[in-house]
mmCIF file of C-alpha atoms in Angstrom:
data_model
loop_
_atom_site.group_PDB
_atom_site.id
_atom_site.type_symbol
_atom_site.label_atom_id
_atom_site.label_comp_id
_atom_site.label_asym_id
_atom_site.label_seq_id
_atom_site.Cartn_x
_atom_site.Cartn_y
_atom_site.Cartn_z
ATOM 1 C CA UNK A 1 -25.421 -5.008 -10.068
ATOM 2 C CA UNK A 2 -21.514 -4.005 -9.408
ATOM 3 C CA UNK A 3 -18.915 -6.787 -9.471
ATOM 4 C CA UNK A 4 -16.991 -4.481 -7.291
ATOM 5 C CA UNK A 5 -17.462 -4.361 -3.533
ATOM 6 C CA UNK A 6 -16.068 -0.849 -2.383
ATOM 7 C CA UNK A 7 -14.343 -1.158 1.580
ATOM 8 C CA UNK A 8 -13.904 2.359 3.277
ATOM 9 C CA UNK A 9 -11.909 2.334 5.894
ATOM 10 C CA UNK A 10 -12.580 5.474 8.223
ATOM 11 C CA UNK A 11 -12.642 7.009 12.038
ATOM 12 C CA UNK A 12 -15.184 10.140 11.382
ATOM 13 C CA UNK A 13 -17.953 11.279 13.372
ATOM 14 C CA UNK A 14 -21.364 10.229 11.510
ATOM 15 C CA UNK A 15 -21.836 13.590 9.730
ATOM 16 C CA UNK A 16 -18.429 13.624 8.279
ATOM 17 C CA UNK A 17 -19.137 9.515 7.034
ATOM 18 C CA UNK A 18 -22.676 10.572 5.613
ATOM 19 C CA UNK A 19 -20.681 13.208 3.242
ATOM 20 C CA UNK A 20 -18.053 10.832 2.684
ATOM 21 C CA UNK A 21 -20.956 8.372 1.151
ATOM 22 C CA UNK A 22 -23.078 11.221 -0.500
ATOM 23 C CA UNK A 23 -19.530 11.918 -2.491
ATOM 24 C CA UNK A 24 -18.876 8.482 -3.227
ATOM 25 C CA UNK A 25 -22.505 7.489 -3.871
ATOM 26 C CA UNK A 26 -21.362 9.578 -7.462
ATOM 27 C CA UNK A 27 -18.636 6.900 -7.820
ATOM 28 C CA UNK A 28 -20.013 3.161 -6.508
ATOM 29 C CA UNK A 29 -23.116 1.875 -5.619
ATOM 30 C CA UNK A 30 -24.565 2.547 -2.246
ATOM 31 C CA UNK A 31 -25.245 -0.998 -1.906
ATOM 32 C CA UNK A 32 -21.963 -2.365 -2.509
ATOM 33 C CA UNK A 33 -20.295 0.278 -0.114
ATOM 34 C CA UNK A 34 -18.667 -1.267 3.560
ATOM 35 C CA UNK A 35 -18.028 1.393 5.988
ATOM 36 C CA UNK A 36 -15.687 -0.237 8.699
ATOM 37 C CA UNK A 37 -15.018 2.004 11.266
ATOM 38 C CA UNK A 38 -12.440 2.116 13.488
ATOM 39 C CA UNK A 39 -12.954 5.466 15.711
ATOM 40 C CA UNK A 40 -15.580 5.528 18.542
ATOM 41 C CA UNK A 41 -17.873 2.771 19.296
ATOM 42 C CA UNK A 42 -20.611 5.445 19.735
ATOM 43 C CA UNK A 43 -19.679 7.046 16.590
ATOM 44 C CA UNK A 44 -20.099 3.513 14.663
ATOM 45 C CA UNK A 45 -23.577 2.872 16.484
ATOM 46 C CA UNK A 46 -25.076 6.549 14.938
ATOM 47 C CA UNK A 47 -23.745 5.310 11.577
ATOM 48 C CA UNK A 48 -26.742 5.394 9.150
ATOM 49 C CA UNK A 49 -25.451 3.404 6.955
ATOM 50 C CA UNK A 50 -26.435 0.026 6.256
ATOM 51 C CA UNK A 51 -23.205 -2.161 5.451
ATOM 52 C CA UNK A 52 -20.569 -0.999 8.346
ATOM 53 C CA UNK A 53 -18.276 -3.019 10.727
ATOM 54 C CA UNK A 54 -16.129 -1.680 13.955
ATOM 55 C CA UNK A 55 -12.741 -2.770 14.887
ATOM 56 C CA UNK A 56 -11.062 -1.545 18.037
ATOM 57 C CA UNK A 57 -8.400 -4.407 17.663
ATOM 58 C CA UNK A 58 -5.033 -2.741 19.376
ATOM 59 C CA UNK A 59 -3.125 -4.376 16.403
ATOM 60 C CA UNK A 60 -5.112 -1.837 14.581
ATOM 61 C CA UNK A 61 -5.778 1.061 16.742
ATOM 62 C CA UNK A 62 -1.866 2.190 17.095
ATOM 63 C CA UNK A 63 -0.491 5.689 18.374
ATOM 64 C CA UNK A 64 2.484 5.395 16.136
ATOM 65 C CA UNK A 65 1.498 2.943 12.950
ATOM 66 C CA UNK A 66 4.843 2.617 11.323
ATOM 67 C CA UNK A 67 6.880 2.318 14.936
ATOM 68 C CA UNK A 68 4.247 -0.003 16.204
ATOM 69 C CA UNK A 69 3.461 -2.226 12.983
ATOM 70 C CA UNK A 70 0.159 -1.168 12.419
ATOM 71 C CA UNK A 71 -2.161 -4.136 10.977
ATOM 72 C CA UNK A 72 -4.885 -3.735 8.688
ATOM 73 C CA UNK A 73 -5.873 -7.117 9.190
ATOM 74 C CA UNK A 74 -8.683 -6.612 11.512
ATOM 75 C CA UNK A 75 -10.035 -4.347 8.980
ATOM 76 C CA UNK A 76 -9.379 -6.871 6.043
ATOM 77 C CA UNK A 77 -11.364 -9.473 8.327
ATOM 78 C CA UNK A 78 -14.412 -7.582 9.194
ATOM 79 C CA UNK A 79 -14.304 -6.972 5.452
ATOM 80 C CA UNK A 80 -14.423 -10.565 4.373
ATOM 81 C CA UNK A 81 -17.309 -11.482 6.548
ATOM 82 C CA UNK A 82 -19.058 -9.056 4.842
ATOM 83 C CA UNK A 83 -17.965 -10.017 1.379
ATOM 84 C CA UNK A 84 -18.587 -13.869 2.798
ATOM 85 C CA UNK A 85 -22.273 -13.908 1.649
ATOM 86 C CA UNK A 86 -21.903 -11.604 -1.385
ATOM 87 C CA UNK A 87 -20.840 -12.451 -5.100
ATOM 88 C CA UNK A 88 -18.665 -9.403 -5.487
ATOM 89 C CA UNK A 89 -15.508 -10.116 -7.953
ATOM 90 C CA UNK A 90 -13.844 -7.259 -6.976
ATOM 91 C CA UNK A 91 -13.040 -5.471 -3.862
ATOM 92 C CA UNK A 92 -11.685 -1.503 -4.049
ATOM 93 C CA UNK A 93 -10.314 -0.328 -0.550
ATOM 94 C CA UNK A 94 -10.188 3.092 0.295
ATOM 95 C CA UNK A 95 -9.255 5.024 3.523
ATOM 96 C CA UNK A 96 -11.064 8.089 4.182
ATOM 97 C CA UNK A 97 -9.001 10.474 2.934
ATOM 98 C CA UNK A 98 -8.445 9.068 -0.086
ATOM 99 C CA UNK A 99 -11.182 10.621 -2.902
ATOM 100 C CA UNK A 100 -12.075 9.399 -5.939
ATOM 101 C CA UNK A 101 -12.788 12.143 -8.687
ATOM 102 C CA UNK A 102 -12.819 10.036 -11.945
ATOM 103 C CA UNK A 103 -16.416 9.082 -12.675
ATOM 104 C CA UNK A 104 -16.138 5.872 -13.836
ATOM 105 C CA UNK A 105 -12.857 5.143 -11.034
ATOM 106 C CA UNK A 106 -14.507 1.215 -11.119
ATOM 107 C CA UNK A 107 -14.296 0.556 -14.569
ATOM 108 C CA UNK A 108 -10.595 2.111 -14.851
ATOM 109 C CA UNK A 109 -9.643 -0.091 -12.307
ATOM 110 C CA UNK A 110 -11.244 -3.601 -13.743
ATOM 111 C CA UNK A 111 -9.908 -2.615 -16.562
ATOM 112 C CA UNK A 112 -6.443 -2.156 -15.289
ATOM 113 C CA UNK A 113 -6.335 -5.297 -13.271
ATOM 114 C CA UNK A 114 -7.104 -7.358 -16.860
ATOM 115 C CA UNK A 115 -4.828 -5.266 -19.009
ATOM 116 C CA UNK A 116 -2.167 -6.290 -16.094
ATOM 117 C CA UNK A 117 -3.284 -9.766 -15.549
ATOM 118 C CA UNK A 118 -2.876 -8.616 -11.648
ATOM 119 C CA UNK A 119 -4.980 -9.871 -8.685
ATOM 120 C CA UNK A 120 -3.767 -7.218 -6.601
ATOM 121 C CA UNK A 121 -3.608 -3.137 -8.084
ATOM 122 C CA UNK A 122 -1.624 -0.730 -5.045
ATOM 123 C CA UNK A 123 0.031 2.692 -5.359
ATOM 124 C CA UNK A 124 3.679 3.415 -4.539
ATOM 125 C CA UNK A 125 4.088 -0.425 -5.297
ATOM 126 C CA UNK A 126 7.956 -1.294 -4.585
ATOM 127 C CA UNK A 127 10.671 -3.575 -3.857
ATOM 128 C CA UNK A 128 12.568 -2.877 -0.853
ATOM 129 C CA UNK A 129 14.717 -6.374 0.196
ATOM 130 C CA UNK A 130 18.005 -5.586 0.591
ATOM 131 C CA UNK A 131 17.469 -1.647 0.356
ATOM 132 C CA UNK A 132 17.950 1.290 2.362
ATOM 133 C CA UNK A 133 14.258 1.581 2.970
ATOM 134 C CA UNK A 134 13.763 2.501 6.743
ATOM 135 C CA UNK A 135 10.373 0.218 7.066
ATOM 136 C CA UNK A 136 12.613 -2.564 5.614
ATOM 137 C CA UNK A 137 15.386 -2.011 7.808
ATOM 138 C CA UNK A 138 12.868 -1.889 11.101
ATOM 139 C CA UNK A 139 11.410 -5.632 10.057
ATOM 140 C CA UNK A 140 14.544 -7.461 9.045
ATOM 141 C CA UNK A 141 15.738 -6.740 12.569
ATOM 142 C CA UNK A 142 13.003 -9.408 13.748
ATOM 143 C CA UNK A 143 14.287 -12.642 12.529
ATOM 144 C CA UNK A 144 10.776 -13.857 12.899
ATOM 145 C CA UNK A 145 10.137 -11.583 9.848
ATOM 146 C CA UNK A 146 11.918 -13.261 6.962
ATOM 147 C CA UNK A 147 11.202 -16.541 8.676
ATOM 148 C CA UNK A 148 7.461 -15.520 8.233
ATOM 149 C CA UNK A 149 8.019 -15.126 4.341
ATOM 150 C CA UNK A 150 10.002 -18.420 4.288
ATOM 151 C CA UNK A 151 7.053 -20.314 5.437
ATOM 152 C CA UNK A 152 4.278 -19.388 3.393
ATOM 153 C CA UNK A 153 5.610 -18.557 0.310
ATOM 154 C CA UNK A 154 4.866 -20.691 -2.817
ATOM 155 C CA UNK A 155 7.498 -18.273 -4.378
ATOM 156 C CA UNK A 156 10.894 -19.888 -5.458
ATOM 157 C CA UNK A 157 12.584 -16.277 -4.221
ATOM 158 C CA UNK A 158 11.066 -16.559 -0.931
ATOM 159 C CA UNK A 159 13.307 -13.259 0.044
ATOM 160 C CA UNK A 160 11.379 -10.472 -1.843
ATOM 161 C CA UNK A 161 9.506 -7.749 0.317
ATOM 162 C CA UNK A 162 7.526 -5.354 -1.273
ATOM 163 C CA UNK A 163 5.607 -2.129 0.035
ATOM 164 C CA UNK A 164 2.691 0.049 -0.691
ATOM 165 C CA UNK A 165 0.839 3.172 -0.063
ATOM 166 C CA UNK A 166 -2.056 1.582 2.262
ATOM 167 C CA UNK A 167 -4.589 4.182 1.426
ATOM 168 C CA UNK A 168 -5.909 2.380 -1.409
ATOM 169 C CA UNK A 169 -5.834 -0.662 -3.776
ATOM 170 C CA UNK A 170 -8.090 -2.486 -6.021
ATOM 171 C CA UNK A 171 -8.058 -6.588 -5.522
ATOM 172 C CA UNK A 172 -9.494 -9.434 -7.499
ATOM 173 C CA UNK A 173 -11.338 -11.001 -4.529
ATOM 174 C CA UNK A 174 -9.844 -14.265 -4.241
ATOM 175 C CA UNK A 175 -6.789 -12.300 -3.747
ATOM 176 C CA UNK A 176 -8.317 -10.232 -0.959
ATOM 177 C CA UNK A 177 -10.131 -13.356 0.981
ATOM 178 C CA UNK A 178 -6.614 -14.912 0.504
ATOM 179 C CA UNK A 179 -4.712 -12.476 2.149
ATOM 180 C CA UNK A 180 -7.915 -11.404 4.808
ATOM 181 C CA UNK A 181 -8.214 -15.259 6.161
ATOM 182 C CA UNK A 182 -3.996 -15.576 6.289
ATOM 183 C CA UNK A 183 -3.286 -15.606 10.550
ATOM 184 C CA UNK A 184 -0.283 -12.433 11.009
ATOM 185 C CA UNK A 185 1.914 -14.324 13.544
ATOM 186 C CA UNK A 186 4.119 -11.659 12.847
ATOM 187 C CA UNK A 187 3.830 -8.030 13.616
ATOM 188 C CA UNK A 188 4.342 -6.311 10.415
ATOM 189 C CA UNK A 189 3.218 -3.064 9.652
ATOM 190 C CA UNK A 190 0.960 -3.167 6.916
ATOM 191 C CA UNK A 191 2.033 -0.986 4.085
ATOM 192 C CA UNK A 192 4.796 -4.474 3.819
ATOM 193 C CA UNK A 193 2.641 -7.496 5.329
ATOM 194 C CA UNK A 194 -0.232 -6.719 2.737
ATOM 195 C CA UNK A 195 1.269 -6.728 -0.969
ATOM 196 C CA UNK A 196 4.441 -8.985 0.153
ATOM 197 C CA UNK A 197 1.617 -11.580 1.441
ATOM 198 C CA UNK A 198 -0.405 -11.445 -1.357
ATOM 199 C CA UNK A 199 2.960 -11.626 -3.806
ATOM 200 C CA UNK A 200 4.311 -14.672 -1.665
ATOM 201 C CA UNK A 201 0.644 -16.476 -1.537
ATOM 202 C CA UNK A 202 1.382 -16.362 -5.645
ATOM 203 C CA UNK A 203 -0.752 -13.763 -6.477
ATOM 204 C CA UNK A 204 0.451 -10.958 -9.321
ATOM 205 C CA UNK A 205 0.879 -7.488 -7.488
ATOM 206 C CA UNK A 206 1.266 -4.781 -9.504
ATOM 207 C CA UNK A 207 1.545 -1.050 -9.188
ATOM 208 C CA UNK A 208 -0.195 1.909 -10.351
ATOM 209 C CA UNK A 209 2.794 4.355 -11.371
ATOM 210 C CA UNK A 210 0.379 6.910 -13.333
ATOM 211 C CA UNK A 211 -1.567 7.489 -10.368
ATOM 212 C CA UNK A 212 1.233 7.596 -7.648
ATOM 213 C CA UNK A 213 1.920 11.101 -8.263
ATOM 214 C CA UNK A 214 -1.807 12.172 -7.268
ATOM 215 C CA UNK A 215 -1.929 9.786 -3.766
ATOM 216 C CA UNK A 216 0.918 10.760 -1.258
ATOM 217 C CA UNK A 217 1.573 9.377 1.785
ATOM 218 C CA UNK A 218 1.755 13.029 3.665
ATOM 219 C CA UNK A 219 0.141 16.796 2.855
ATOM 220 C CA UNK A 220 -3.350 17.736 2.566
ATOM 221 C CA UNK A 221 -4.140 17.982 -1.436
ATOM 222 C CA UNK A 222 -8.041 19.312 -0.941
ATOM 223 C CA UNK A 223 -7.437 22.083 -3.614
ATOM 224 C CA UNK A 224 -6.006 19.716 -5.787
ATOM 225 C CA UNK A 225 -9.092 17.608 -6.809
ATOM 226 C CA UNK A 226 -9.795 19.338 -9.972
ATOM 227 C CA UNK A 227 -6.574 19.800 -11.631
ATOM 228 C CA UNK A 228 -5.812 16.332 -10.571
ATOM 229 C CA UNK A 229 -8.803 15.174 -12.621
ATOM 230 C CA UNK A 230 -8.063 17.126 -15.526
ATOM 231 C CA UNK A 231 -4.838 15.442 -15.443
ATOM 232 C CA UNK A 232 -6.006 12.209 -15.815
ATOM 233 C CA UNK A 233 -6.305 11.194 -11.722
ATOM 234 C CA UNK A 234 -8.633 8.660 -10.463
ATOM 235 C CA UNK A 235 -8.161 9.502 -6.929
ATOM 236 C CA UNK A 236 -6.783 11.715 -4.742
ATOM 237 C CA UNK A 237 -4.854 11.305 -1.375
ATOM 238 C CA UNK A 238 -4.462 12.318 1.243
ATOM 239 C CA UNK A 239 -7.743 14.952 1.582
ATOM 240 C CA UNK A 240 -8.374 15.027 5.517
ATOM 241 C CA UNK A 241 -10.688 17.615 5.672
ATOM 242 C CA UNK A 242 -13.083 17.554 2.998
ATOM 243 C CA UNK A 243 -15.669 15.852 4.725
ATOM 244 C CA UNK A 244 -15.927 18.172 7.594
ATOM 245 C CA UNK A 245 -15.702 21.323 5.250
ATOM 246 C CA UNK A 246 -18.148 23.628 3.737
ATOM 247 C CA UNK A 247 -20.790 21.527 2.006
ATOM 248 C CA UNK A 248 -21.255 24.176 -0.842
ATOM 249 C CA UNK A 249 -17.711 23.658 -1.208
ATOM 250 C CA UNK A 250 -18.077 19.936 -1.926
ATOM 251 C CA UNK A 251 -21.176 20.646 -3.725
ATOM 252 C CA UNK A 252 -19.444 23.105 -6.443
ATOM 253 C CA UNK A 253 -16.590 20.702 -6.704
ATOM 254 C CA UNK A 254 -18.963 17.587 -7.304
ATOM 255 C CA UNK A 255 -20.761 19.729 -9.598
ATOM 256 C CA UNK A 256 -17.411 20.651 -11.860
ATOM 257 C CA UNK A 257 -16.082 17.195 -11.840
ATOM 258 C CA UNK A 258 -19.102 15.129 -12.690
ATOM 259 C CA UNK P 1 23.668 17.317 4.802
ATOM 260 C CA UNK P 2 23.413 16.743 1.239
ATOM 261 C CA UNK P 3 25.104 19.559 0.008
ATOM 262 C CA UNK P 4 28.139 18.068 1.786
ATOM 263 C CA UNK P 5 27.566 14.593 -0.190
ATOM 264 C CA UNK P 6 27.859 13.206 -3.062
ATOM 265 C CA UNK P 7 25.590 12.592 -5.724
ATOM 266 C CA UNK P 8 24.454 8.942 -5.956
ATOM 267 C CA UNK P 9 24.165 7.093 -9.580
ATOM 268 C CA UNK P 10 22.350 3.866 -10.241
ATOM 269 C CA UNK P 11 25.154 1.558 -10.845
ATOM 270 C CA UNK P 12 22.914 -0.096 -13.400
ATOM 271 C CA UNK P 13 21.157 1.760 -14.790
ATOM 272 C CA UNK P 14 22.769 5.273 -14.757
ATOM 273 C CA UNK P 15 19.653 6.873 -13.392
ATOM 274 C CA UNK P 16 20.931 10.252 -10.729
ATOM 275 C CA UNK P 17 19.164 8.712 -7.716
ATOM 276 C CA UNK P 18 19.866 11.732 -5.396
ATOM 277 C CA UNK P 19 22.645 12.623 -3.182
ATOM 278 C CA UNK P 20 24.098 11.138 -0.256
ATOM 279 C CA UNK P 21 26.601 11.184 2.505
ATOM 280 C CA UNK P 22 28.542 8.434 3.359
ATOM 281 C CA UNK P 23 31.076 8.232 5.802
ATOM 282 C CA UNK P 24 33.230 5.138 7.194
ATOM 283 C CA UNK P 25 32.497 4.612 10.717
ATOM 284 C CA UNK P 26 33.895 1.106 12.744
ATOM 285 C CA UNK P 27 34.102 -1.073 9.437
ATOM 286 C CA UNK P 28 31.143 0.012 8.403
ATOM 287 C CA UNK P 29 29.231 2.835 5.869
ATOM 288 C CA UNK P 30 26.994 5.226 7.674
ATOM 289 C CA UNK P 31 24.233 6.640 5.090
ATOM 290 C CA UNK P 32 22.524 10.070 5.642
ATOM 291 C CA UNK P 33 20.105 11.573 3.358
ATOM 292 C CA UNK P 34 18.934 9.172 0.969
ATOM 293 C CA UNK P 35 15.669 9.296 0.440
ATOM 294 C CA UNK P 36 12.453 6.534 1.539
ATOM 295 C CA UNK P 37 10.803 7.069 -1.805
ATOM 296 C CA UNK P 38 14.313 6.340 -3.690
ATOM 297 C CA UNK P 39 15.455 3.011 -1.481
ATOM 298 C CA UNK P 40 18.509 2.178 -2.506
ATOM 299 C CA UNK P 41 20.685 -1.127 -2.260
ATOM 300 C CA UNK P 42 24.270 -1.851 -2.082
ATOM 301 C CA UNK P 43 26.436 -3.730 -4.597
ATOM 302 C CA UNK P 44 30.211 -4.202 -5.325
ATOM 303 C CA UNK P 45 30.618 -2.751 -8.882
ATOM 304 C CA UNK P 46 32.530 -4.978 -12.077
ATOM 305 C CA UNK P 47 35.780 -4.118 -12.851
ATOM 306 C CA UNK P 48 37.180 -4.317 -16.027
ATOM 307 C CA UNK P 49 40.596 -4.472 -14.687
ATOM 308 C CA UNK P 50 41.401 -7.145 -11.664
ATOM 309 C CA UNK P 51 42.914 -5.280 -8.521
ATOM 310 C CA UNK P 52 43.391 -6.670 -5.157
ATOM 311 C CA UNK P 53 44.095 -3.787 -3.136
ATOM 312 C CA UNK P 54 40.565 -2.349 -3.987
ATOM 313 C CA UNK P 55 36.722 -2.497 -4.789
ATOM 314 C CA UNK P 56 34.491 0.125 -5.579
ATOM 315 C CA UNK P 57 30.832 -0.509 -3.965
ATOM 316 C CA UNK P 58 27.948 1.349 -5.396
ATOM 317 C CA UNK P 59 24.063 1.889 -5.209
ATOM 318 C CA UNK P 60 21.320 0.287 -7.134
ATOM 319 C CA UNK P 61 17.657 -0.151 -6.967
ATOM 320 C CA UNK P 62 14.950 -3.188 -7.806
ATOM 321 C CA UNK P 63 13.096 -2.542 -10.855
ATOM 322 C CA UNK P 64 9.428 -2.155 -10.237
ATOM 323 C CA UNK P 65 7.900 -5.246 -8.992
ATOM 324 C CA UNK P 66 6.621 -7.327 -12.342
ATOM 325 C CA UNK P 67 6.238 -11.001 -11.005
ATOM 326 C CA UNK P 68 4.129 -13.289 -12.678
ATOM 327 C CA UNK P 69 1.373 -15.046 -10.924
ATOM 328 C CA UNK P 70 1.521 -18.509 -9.372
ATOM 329 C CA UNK P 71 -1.975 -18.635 -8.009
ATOM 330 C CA UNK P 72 -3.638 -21.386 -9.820
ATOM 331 C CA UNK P 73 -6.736 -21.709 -8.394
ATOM 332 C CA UNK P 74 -9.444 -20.490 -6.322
ATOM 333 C CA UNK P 75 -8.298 -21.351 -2.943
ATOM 334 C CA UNK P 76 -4.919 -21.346 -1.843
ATOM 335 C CA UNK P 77 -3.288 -24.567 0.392
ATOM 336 C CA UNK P 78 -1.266 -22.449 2.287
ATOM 337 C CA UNK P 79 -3.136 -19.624 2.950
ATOM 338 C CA UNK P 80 -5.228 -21.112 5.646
ATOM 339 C CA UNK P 81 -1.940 -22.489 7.434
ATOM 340 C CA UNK P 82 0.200 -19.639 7.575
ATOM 341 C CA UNK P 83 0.168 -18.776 11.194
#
C-alpha cells in the first residue's frame, strides 16, 4: 500500500474529474487519491469517486485570490479529516491543472524530501521579508500580519516570510496536519500563510528549483507535456484544458509518456 | 519603462538582477519594473572610504530559503494555539 496520500484540489464538472483520475490513476493509487472539490455542490454530488470532500468556504471561494487573500485552509482541513483515519506518511497536493508526467512522480518526491531532510517540498520556494515582492508588500501593510508570525513561531528570526507556487507540494504528514489544524486569524493569502507557517511551526521547507521551470504560475503549457518529460519534469503546470480536451489526445500522450 | 532605467546588480553577489527605474519622489524611491519573480531588497552599500555628505543604497536578494528544522517531535505545542 502507498505511504503517500495524493490531495487534488479541483472545480471541474464530473467528466472532466473522471479524466483527471483515469490520468493520474497511471501515477498514484486510486485508493489513496482525495478529490476535494470546490466548484458546484451538484457537480461534487455526481462525483464518482470514492474519497472526495466540498468546500464552499468564502475564505476559499475568492473572485480575486491574491487581492482577497485566498486561503487554502478549508481545503487543507477537509484534507486532514480524511487523512485522520488513514496511516499515510506522506501527503502530495496537486491542483487540477497541475499534471504529473514522470511515472514514478511518488518515489522522486520521497526521495527528495529524505535527500533534503525537508518536511515540506514547494515550487517557486522564496524569501520575500523585506523585498520588493508585491504579495509581501500587500501583507506587511496589516500589522496583524507580522504580529501573526511573532506569536507562533518557535523560530529565533520570527521575521522571515516565505512564498510558494500553491499548485503543488509534497509534505511529510506531520507537517501537513501541523499546518491543516493551525486556526488563520489572519487573512493571508496562501501562496505566503502556507510555507511561512509550516517554516515558523519549525518545520524544514525547502524548494524544488529543478522543477520550477516546468510549473508556472500563468500560461497554458498543454503541448509541453512531452518535452517537459524528456527533460527531466515531474509535473507540469499550469494545463487548464487537458481534461476537457480530445480524449485520443490524452490517450496518445499517456501512451508516449508511460 | 525599462529601457529608460538602469540595470540593477546584486550588491552581494554581483548577479544582473534586471533593470529598473528609480526615481526620487517626497523623500522617498519610487521603483518601476522590477520584476515579482526577482524580489529585490534594499541595503546601504560599504564604503571603503568614510564620506558624510553621501551613501550609495543598492539592491540585494535572500538566498534560497535553507533553514534547518526545529520540529522535534510528532506534535507541535503551538500549533494547536495559534489562533
Amino acid at each position: 500500500m502507498s505511504t503517500t496520500a495524493t490531495i487534488i484540489l479541483s472545480h471541474q464538472r464530473p467528466a472532466e474529474v473522471a479524466e483527471m483520475l483515469g490520468w493520474w490513476a497511471s501515477y498514484a493509487d486510486l485508493d489513496s487519491i482525495l478529490v476535494v472539490h470546490g466548484g458546484r455542490r451538484a457537480d461534487f454530488e455526481d462525483l464518482r469517486h470514492p474519497h472526495k470532500a466540498f468546500v464552499d468556504d468564502p475564505r476559499f471561494v475568492t473572485p480575486e485570490h491574491q487581492r482577497n487573500k485566498q486561503s487554502h485552509g478549508p481545503v487543507l482541513r477537509a484534507a486532514a479529516r480524511w487523512l485522520a483515519s488513514r496511516c499515510f506518511e506522506h501527503v502530495l497536493y496537486a491542483e487540477y491543472d497541475q499534471v504529473p508526467v514522470a511515472p514514478d512522480l511518488i518515489s522522486l518526491y520521497e526521495r527528495r524530501l529524505d535527500e533534503e531532510g525537508a518536511d515540506l517540498l514547494a515550487m517557486h520556494l522564496r524569501r520575500i521579508d523585506a523585498t520588493s515582492y508585491p504579495h509581501f508588500l500587500y501583507h506587511v501593510h496589516d500589522r496583524a500580519f507580522m504580529e501573526f508570525w511573532r506569536r507562533v513561531s518557535v523560530r529565533e528570526d520570527k521575521g522571515v516570510v516565505l512564498s510558494m507556487l500553491g499548485a503543488g507540494s509534497f509534505w511529510r504528514r506531520r507537517c501537513f496536519d501541523a499546518v491543516a489544524r493551525t486556526e488563520e486569524s489572519v487573512p493571508a493569502y496562501t501562496e505566503l500563510f502556507v510555507p511561512t507557517l509550516a517554516h515558523h511551526l519549525g518545520f524544514r521547507v525547502r524548494g524544488l528549483p529543478d522543477q520550477s521551470r516546468w510549473n508556472t504560475p500563468q500560461g497554458e503549457r498543454g503541448g509541453e507535456l512531452q518535452t517537459a518529460a524528456a527533460s527531466g519534469a515531474w509535473t507540469v503546470h499550469p494545463v487548464k484544458t487537458l481534461w476537457s480536451g480530445s480524449a485520443d489526445r490524452r490517450s496518445a500522450l499517456r501512451d508516449r509518456l508511460a | 519603462m525599462r529601457a529608460l532605467g538602469s540595470t540593477l546588480v546584486d550588491a552581494e553577489t554581483g548577479r544582473v538582477i534586471g533593470r529598473a527605474l528609480l526615481i526620487p519622489w517626497r523623500g522617498r524611491i519610487l521603483v518601476f519594473g522590477v520584476s515579482p519573480s526577482q524580489p529585490v531588497r534594499p541595503i546601504f552599500l560599504p564604503q571603503q572610504r568614510l564620506t558624510y555628505w553621501k551613501q550609495e543604497l543598492g539592491f540585494t536578494a535572500h538566498p534560497p530559503p535553507d533553514f534547518p528544522s526545529e520540529h522535534h517531535g510528532d506534535d507541535h505545542p503551538q500549533s494547536s494555539a495559534a489562533g
